[in-house]
Coordinates of N, CA and C in Angstrom, one line a residue:
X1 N 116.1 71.7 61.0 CA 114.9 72.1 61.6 C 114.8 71.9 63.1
X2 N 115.5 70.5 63.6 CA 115.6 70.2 65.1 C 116.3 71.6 65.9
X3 N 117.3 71.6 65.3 CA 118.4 73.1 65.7 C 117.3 74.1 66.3
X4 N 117.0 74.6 64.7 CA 116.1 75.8 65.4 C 115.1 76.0 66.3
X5 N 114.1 74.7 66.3 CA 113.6 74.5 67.6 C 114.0 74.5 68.9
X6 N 115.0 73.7 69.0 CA 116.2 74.0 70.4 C 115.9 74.8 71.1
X7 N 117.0 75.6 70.1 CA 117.5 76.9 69.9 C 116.7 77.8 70.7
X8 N 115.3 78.1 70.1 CA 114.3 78.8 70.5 C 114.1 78.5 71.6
X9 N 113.6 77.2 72.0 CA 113.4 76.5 73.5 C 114.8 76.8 74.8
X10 N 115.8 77.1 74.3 CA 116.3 76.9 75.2 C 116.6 77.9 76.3
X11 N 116.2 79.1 75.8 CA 115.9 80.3 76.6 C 114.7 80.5 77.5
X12 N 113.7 79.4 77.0 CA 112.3 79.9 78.3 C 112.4 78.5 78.7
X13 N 112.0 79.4 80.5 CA 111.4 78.4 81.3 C 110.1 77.7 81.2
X14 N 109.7 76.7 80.8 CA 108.6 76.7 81.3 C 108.2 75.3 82.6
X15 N 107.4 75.9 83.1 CA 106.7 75.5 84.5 C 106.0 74.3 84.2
X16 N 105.9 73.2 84.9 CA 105.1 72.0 85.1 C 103.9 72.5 85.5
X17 N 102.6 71.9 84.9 CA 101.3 72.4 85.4 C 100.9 72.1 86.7
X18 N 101.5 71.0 87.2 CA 101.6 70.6 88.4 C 101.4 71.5 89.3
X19 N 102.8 72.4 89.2 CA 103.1 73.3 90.1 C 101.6 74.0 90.1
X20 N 101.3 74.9 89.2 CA 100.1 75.6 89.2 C 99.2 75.1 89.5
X21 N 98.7 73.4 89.8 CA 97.3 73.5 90.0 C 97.8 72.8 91.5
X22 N 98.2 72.6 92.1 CA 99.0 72.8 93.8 C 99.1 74.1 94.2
X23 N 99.4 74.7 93.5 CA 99.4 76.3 94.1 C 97.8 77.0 93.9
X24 N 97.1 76.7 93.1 CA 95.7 76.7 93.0 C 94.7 76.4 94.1
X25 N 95.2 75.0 94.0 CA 94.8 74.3 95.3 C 95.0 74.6 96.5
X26 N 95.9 75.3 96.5 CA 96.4 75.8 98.0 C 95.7 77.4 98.5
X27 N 95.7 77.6 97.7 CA 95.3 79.1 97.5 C 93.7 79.0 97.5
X28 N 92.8 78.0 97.2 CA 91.9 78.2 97.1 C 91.3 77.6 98.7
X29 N 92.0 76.2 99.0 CA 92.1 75.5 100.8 C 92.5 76.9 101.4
X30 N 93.5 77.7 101.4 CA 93.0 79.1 102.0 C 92.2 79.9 102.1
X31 N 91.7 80.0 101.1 CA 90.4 80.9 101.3 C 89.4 80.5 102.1
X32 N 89.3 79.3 101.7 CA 88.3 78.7 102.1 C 88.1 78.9 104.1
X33 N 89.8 78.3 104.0 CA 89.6 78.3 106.1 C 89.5 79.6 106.4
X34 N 90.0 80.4 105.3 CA 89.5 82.0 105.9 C 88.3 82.3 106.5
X35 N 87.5 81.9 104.9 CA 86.4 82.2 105.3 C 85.2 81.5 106.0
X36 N 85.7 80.5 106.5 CA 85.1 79.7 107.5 C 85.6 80.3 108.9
X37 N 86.8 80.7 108.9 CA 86.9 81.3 109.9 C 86.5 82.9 110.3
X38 N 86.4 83.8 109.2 CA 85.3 84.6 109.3 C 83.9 84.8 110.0
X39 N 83.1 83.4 109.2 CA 81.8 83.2 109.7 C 81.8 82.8 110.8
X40 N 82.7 82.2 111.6 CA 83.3 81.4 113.1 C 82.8 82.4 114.2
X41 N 83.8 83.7 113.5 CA 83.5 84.6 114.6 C 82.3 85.3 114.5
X42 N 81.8 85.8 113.5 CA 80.8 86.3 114.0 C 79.4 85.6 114.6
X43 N 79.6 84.1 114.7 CA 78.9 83.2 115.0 C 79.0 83.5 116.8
X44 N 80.4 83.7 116.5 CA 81.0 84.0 118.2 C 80.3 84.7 119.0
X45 N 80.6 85.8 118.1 CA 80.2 87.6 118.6 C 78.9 87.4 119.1
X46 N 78.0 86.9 118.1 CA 76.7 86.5 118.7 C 76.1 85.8 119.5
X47 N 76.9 84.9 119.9 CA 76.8 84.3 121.3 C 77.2 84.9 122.1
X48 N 78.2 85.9 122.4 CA 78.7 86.3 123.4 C 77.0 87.5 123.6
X49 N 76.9 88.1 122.7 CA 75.9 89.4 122.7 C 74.4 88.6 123.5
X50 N 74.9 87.4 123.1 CA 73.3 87.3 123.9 C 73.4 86.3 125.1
X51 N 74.5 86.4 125.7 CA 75.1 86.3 127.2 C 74.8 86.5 128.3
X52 N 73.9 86.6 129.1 CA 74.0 87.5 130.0 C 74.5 87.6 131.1
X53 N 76.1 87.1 131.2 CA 76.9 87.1 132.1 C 77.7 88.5 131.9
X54 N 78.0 89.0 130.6 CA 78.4 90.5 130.3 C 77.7 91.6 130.5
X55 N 78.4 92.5 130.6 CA 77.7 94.4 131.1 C 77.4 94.6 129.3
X56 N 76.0 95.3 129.3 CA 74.8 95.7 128.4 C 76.1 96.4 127.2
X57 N 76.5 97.1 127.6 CA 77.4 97.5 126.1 C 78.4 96.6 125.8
X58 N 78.9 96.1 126.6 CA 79.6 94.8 125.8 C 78.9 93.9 124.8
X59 N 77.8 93.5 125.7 CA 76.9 92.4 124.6 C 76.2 93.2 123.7
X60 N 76.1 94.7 123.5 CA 75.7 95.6 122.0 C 76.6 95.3 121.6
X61 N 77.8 95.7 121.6 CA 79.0 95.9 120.8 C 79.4 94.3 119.9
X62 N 78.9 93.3 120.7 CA 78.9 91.6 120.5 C 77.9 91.8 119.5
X63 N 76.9 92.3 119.4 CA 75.9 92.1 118.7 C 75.9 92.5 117.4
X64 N 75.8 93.7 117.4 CA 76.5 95.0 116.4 C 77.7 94.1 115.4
X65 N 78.6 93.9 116.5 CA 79.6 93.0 115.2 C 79.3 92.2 114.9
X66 N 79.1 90.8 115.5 CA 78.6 89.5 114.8 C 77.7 89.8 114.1
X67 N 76.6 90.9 113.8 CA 75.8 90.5 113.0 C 76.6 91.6 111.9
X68 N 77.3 92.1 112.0 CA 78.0 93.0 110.5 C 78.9 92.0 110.1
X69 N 79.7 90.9 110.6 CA 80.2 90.1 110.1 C 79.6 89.3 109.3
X70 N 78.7 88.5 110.3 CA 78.0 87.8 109.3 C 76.9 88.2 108.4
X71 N 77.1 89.4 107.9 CA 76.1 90.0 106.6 C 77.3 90.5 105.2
X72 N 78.4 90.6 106.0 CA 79.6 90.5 105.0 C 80.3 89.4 104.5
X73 N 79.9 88.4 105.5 CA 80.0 86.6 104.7 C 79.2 86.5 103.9
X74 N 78.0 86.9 104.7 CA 76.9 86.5 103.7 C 76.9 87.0 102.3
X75 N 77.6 88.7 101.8 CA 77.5 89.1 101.3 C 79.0 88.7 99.9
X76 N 79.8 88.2 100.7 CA 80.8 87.7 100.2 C 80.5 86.3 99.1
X77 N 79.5 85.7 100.1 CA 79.1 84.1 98.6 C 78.5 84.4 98.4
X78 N 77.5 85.8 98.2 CA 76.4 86.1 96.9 C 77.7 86.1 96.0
X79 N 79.0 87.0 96.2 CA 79.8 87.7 95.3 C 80.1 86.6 95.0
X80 N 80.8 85.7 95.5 CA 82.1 84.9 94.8 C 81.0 83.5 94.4
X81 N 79.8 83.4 94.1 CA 78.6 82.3 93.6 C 78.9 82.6 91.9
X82 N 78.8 81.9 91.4 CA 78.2 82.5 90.2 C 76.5 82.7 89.8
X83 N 76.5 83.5 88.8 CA 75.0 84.2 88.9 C 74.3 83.0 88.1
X84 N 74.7 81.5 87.1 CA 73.9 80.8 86.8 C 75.0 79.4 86.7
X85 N 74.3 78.1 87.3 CA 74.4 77.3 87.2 C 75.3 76.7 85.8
X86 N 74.2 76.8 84.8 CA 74.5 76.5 83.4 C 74.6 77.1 82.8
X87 N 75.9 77.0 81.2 CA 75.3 78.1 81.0 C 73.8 78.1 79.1
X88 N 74.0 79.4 79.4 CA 72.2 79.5 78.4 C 72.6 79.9 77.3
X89 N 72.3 79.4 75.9 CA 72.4 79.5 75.0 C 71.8 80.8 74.2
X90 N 72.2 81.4 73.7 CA 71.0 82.7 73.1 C 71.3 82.6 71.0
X91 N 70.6 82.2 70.8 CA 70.3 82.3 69.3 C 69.8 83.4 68.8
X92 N 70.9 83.9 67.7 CA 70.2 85.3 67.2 C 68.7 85.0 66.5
X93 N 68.0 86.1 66.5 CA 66.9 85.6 65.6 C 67.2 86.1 64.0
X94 N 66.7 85.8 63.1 CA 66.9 85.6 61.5 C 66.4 86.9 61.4

């Protein structure tokens, strides 16, 4: 019975969880500085737009963007939130 167990095993790889929750981790520490660095700029943009060391269409175009950036961050942690804390139990009724 040992044999055929082997046997069977000895054809697949399998991966330490390790690996996967490091690479999870990493993947998720990325996102994250992304998206901090996202919100960065258009934090930027909007400082620059209300400047008044720049010529009038520069600081529109500053404006204009920083605030479409940051309505697409903003729009991005409604998305990636989940929609309830806990979760809710629903019982059929009889």
């Amino acid at each position: 019975m040992s044999q055929a167990t082997s046997s069977s095993n000895a054809g697949r790889t399998v991966r330490p969880r390790l690996f996967w929750r490091l690479l999870f981790a990493q993947v998720m520490l990325m996102g994250a500085f992304l998206y901090l660095s996202l919100i960065t700029l258009g934090g930027y943009l909007l400082m620059l737009g209300f400047d008044a060391e720049h010529p009038q269409p520069q600081r529109l175009m500053a404006l204009g963007g920083g605030g479409l950036i940051l309505l697409v961050g903003l729009w991005l942690l409604k998305v990636a939130m989940p929609r309830r804390v806990s979760p809710v139990l629903v019982e059929p009724e009889p």
